[in-house]
XYZ file of C-alpha atoms in Angstrom:
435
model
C -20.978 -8.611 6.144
C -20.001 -9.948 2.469
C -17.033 -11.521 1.759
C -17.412 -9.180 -1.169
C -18.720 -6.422 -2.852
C -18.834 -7.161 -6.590
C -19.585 -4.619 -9.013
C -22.255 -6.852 -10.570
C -24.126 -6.909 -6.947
C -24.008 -3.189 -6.367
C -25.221 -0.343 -8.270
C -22.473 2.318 -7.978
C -25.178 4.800 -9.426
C -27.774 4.402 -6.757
C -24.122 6.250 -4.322
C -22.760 8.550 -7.138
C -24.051 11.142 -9.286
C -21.709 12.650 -11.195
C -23.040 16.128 -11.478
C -21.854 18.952 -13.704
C -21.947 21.802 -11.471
C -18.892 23.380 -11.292
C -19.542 24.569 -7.471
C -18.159 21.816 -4.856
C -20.047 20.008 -2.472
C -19.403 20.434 1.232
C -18.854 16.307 2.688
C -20.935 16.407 6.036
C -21.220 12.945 6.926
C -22.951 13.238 10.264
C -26.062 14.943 8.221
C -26.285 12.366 6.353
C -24.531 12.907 2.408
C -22.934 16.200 0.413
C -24.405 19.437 0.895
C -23.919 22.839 -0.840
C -22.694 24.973 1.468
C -18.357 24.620 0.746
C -16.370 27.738 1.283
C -15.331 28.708 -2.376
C -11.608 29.893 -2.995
C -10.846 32.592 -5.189
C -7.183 32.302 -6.953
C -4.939 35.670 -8.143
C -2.630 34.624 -11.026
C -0.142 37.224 -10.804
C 1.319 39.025 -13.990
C 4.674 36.663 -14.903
C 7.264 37.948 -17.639
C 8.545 35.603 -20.583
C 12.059 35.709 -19.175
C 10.454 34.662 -15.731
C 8.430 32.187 -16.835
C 11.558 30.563 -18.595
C 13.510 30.711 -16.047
C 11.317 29.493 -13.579
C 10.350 26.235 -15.854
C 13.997 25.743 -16.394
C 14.853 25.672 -12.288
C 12.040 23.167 -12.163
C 13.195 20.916 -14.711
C 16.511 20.304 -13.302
C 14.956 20.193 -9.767
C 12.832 17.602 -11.008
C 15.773 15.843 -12.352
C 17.851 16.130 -9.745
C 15.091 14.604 -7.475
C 14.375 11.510 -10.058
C 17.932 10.789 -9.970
C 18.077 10.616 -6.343
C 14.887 8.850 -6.213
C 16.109 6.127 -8.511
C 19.789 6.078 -6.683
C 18.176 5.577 -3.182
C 15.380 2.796 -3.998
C 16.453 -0.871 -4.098
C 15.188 -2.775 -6.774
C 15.726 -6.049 -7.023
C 14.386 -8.924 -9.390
C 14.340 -12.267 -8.284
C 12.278 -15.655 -8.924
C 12.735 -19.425 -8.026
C 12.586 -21.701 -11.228
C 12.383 -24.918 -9.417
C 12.701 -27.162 -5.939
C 13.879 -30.909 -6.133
C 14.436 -30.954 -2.715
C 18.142 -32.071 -3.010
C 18.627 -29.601 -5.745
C 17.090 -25.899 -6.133
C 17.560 -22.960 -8.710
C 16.418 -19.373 -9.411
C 18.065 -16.060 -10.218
C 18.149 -12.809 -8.370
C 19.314 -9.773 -10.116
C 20.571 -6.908 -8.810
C 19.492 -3.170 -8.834
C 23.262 -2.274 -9.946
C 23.872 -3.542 -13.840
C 27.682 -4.669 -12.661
C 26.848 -5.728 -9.275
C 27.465 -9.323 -8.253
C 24.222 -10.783 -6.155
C 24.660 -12.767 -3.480
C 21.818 -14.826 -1.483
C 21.906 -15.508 2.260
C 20.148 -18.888 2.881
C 18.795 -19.815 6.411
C 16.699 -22.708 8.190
C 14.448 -21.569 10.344
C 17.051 -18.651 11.720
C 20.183 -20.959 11.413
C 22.250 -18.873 9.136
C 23.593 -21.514 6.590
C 25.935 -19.357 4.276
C 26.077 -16.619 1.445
C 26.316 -17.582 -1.731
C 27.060 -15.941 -4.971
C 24.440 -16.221 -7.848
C 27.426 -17.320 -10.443
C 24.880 -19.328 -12.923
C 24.736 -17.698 -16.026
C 20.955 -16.455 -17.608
C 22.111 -15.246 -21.462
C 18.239 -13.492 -21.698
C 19.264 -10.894 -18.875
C 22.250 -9.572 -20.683
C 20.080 -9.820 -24.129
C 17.256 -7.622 -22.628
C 20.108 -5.346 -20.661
C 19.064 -5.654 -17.434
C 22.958 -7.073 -16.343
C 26.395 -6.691 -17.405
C 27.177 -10.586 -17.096
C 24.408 -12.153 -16.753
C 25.500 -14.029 -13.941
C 22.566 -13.732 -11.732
C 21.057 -17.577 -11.323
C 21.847 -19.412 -8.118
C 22.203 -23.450 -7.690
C 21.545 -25.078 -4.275
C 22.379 -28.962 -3.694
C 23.573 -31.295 -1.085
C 27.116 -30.703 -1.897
C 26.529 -26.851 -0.897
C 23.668 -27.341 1.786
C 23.909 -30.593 3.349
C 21.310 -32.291 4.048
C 19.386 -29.944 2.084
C 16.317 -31.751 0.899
C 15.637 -32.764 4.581
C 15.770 -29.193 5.537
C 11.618 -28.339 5.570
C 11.985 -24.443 6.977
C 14.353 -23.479 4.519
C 14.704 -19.957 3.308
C 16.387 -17.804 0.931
C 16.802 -14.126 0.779
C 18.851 -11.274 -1.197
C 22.157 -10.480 0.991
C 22.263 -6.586 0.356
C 18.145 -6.069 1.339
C 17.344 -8.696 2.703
C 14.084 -9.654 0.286
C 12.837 -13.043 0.406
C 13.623 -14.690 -2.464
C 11.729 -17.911 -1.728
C 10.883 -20.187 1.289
C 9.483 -23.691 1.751
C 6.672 -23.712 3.857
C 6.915 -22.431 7.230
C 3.845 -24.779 8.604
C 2.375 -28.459 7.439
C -0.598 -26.985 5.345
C -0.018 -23.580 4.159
C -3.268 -21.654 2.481
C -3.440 -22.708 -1.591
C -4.028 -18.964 -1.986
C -2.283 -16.061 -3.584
C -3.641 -12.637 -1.151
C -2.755 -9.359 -1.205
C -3.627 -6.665 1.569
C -3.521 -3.252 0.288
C -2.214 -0.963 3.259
C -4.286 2.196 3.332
C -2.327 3.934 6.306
C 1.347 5.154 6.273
C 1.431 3.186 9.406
C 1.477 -0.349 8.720
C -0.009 -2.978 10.104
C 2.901 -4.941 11.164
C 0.958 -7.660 13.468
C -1.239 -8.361 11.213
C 0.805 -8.975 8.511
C 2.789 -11.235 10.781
C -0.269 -13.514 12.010
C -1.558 -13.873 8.665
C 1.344 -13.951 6.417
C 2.779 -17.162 8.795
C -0.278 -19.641 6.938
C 1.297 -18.887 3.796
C 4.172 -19.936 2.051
C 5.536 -16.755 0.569
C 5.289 -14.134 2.301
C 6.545 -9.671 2.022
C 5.671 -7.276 3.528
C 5.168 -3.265 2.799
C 6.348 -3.845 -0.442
C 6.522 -0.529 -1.577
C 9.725 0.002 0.263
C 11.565 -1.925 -2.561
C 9.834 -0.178 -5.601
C 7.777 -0.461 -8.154
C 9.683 -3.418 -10.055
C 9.902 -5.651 -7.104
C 6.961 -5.019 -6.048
C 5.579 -6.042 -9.685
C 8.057 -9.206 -9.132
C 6.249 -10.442 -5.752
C 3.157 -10.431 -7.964
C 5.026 -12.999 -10.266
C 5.652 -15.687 -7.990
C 4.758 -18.194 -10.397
C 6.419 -21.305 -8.940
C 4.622 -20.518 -5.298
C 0.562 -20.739 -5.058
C 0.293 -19.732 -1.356
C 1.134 -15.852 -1.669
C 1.323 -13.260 0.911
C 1.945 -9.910 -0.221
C 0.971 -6.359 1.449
C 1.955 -3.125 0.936
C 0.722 0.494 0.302
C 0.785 0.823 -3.872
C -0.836 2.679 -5.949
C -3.958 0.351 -7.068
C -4.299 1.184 -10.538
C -0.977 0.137 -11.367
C -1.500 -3.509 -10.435
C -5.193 -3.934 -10.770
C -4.725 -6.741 -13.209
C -3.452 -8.718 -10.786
C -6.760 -8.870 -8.952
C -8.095 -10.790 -12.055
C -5.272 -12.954 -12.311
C -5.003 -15.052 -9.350
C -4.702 -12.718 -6.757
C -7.331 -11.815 -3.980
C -7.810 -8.442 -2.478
C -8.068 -7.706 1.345
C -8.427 -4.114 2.211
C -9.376 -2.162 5.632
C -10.733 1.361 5.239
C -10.089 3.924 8.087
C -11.819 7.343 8.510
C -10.450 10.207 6.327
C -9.634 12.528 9.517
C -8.490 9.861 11.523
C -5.858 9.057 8.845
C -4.570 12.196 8.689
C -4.295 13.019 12.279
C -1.713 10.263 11.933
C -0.435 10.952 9.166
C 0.791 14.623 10.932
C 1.292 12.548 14.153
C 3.868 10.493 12.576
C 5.629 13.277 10.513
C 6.160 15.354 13.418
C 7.826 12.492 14.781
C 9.899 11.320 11.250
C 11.152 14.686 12.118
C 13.386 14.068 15.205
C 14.098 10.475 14.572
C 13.718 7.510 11.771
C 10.820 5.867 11.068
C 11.919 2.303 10.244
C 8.876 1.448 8.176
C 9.212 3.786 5.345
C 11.149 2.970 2.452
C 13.793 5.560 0.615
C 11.047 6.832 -1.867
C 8.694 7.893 0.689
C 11.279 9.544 3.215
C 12.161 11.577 0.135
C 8.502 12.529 -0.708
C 7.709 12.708 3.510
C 10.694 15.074 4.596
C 9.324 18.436 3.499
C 6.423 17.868 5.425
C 8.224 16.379 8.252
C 10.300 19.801 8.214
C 7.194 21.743 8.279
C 5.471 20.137 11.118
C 8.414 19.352 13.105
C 7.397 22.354 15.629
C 3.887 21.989 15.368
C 0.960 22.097 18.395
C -1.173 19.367 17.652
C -3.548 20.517 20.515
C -4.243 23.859 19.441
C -6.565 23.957 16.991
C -6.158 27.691 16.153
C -2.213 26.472 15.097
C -3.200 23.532 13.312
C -5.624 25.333 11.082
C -3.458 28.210 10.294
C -0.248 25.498 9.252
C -2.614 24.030 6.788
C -3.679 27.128 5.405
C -0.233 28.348 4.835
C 1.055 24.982 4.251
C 2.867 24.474 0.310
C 2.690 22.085 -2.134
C 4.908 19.716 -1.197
C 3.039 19.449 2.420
C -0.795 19.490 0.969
C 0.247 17.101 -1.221
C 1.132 14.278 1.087
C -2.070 14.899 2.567
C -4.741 15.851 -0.387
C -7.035 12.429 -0.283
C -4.853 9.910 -0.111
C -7.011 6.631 -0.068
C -8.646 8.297 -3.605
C -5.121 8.819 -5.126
C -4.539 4.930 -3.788
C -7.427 3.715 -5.931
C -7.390 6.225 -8.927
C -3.998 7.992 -9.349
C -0.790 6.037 -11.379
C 1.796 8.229 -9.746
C 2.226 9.883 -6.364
C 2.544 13.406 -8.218
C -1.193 12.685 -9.691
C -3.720 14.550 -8.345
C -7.695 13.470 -8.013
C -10.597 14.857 -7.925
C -14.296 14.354 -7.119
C -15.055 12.549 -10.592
C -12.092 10.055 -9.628
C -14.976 8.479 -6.800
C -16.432 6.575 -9.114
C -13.634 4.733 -10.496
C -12.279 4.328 -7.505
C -15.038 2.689 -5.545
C -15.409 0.311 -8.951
C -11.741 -0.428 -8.111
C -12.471 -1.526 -5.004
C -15.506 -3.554 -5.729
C -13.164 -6.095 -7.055
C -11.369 -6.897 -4.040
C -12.599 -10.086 -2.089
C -12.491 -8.783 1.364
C -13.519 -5.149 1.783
C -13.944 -3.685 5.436
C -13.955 -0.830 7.269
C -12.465 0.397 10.964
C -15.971 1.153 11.935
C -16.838 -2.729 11.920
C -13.537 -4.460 12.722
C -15.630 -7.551 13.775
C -17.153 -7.637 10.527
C -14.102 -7.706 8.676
C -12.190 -10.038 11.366
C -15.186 -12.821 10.633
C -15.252 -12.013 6.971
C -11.290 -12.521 6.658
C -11.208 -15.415 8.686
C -13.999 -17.072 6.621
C -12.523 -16.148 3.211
C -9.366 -17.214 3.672
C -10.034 -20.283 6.003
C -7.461 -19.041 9.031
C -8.032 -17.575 12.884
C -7.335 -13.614 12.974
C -6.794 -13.101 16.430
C -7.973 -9.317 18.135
C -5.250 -8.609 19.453
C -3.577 -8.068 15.257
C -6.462 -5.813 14.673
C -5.498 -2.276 14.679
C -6.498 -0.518 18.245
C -7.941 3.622 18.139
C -5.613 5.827 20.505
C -6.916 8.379 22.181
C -4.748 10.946 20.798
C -5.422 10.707 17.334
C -9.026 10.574 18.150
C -9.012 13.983 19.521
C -6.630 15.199 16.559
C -8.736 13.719 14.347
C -12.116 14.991 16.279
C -10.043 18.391 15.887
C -9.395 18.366 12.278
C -13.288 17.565 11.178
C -14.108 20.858 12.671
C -11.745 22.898 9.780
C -12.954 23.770 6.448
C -9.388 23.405 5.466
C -8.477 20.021 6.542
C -11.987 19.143 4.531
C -11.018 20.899 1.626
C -8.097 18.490 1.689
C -9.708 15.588 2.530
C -13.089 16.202 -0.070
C -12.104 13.349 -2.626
C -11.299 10.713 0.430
C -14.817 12.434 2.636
C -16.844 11.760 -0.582
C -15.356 8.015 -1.375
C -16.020 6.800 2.493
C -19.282 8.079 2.625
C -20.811 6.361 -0.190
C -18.061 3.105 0.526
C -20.028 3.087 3.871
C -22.895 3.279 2.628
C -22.698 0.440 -0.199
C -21.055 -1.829 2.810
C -24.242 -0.959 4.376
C -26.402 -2.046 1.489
C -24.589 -4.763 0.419
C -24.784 -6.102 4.226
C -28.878 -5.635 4.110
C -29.104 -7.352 1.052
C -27.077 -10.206 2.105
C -29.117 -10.399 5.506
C -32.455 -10.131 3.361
C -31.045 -13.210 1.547
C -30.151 -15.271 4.542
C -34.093 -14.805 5.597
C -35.447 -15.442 2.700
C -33.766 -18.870 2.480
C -34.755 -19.796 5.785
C -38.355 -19.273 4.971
C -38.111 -21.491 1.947
């Protein structure tokens, strides 16, 4: 397998025609492609008065507010660099998600807890650009605060209140002179993985979506740092640029049905207790759908088909295509559609490693070579038995398809230009050793 798939190599139209038939196409992998044979769905739009309508904009307006507001309260954003490391003298600034609050940085060796300390070093541009009250956001580090602190080789430093690492000096002799980023493509993350590769690096953060959108953008900005390792499950299009600007891609595709059989799995569970792994933004967005499945028989299909049918927005919408909406939507509330494909394969074509859950040997030797480190099996994400039969379950209703057509079309033809790429690259190989 590539280490790539660059747009330049592969023809995106050979996979995708984008046709102007307004009837959709039924995804049957296991034939072989699309064929024509999808269940159309007739819609009533019932009569609505003025007064109504009015009224019912106006409730969802101020719902809409109200859950902004709470969305904004509950998310902690924090912005935070390191300017520079002497070794017996080191500075940066961390600013805080509340425009009066006073941030504080907990600093550790190895997991030696050496103090909190206030950032109390004033930065005059972040009360000129509002972003604080005081501007008293830097922090200064030296031997008189730390001893021995330029001695001190496992040093780390992270935000008090959540606990973000702010900056660390390298964990191992020769970390990788490489700024990666893994985009997570289940709501389950891959935790072990993460671990085992993030240790060769520097920097390191994981599921950064749980801290938002600006510190997630931050992570990006590590400029003092070039061995980066960031994951998390964001919305592609909003840091795309990134991928051209230092940063190289790793992603791992899973199957569309698979990834929703866990994605019901795990909010039946979010229903009766936490799920540590999700950030404040997504147990917002999740708990509707958490509520609705809470009761649910995930081995009867009969029960399963008729909760998606009746399902509302709120609960189709965490599970309408979610690896498209990764690669083509801008906001969670965006909805795709078949012409999104395209772009969103040419997204992907830009990442470095590309693999999918049907080759996990491919992508473990394609990782390993790329980024010049041992990814061990036991990291790589293991099938359960369950979700196999939940998922087996779920291909076999139109509605779960229905839901899944954006993410059914985008792996099929992702498979299949893995495929081609692969044959090319083997055709290549022989070719060369002829010559």
């Amino acid at each position: 397998m590539p280490r790539s798939i660059p747009s330049t190599n592969i023809n995106i139209g050979l996979f995708l025609s984008r046709s102007k038939r307004s009837k959709s196409s039924r995804i049957a992998p296991e034939r072989g492609g699309p064929s024509d044979n999808h269940h159309l769905l007739a819609y009533q739009i019932p009569f609505v008065s003025l007064r109504g309508l009015v009224k019912a904009l106006a409730f969802r307006v101020v719902s809409l507010y109200a859950l902004v507001a709470q969305w904004w309260s509950a998310r902690p954003t924090v912005l935070f660099n390191i300017e520079f490391d002497h070794g017996d003298v080191l500075e940066g600034y961390v600013i805080p998600d509340g425009f009066s609050d006073v941030s504080q940085i907990a600093v550790f060796d190895r997991d030696d807890n050496l103090g909190v300390f206030p950032c109390d070093q004033l930065r005059p541009a972040v009360v000129s650009s509002g972003r604080h009250e005081t501007g008293r956001v830097g922090f200064r580090l030296d031997s008189d605060k730390i001893p021995h602190l330029g001695y001190r080789s496992r040093l780390s430093i992270r935000e008090a209140k959540t606990g973000v690492l702010v900056y660390r000096r390298a964990q191992i002799d020769s970390p990788v002179q490489k700024k990666v980023f893994r985009l997570e493509t289940q709501l389950f993350p891959m935790r072990k993985f993460d671990e085992s590769c993030g240790d060769f690096f520097q920097y390191r953060l994981d599921s950064i979506e749980r801290f938002g959108h600006e510190t997630s953008q931050q992570a990006f900005h590590m400029t003092f740092m070039e061995s980066v390792y960031l994951s998390g499950r964001l919305l592609m299009k909003n840091y795309e640029n990134y991928l051209a600007n230092g940063f190289q891609g790793v992603v791992l595709l899973h199957n569309p049905y698979y990834e929703m059989g866990l994605r019901i799995f795990l909010l039946k569970r979010m229903a009766t207790m936490a799920l540590p792994f999700l950030g404040p933004r997504d147990q917002m967005i999740l708990k509707p759908a958490a509520e609705y499945f809470a009761d649910a028989n995930l081995e009867d299909a009969d029960a399963l088909k008729r909760l998606l049918k009746r399902a509302p927005g709120k609960v189709t919408g965490v599970l309408r295509s979610p690896m498209t909406r990764q690669f083509a939507a801008t906001s969670f509330e965006q909805t795709v559609t078949r012409r999104d494909a395209a772009p969103a394969i040419d997204l992907l074509s830009r990442f470095s490693v590309i693999g999918h859950v049907d080759d996990l040997i491919a992508f473990q030797r394609t990782l390993s070579s790329v980024l010049e480190i041992p990814v061990s099996d036991e990291v790589l994400p293991a099938r359960h038995a369950q979700l196999d039969r939940l998922a087996s379950t779920l291909s076999t209703l139109n509605i779960a398809e229905l839901l899944l057509e954006e993410d059914l079309i985008f792996d099929h033809y992702v498979r299949r230009a893995i495929k081609f790429a692969a044959l090319s690259t083997q055709d290549t190989h022989a070719k060369s050793k002829e010559n």
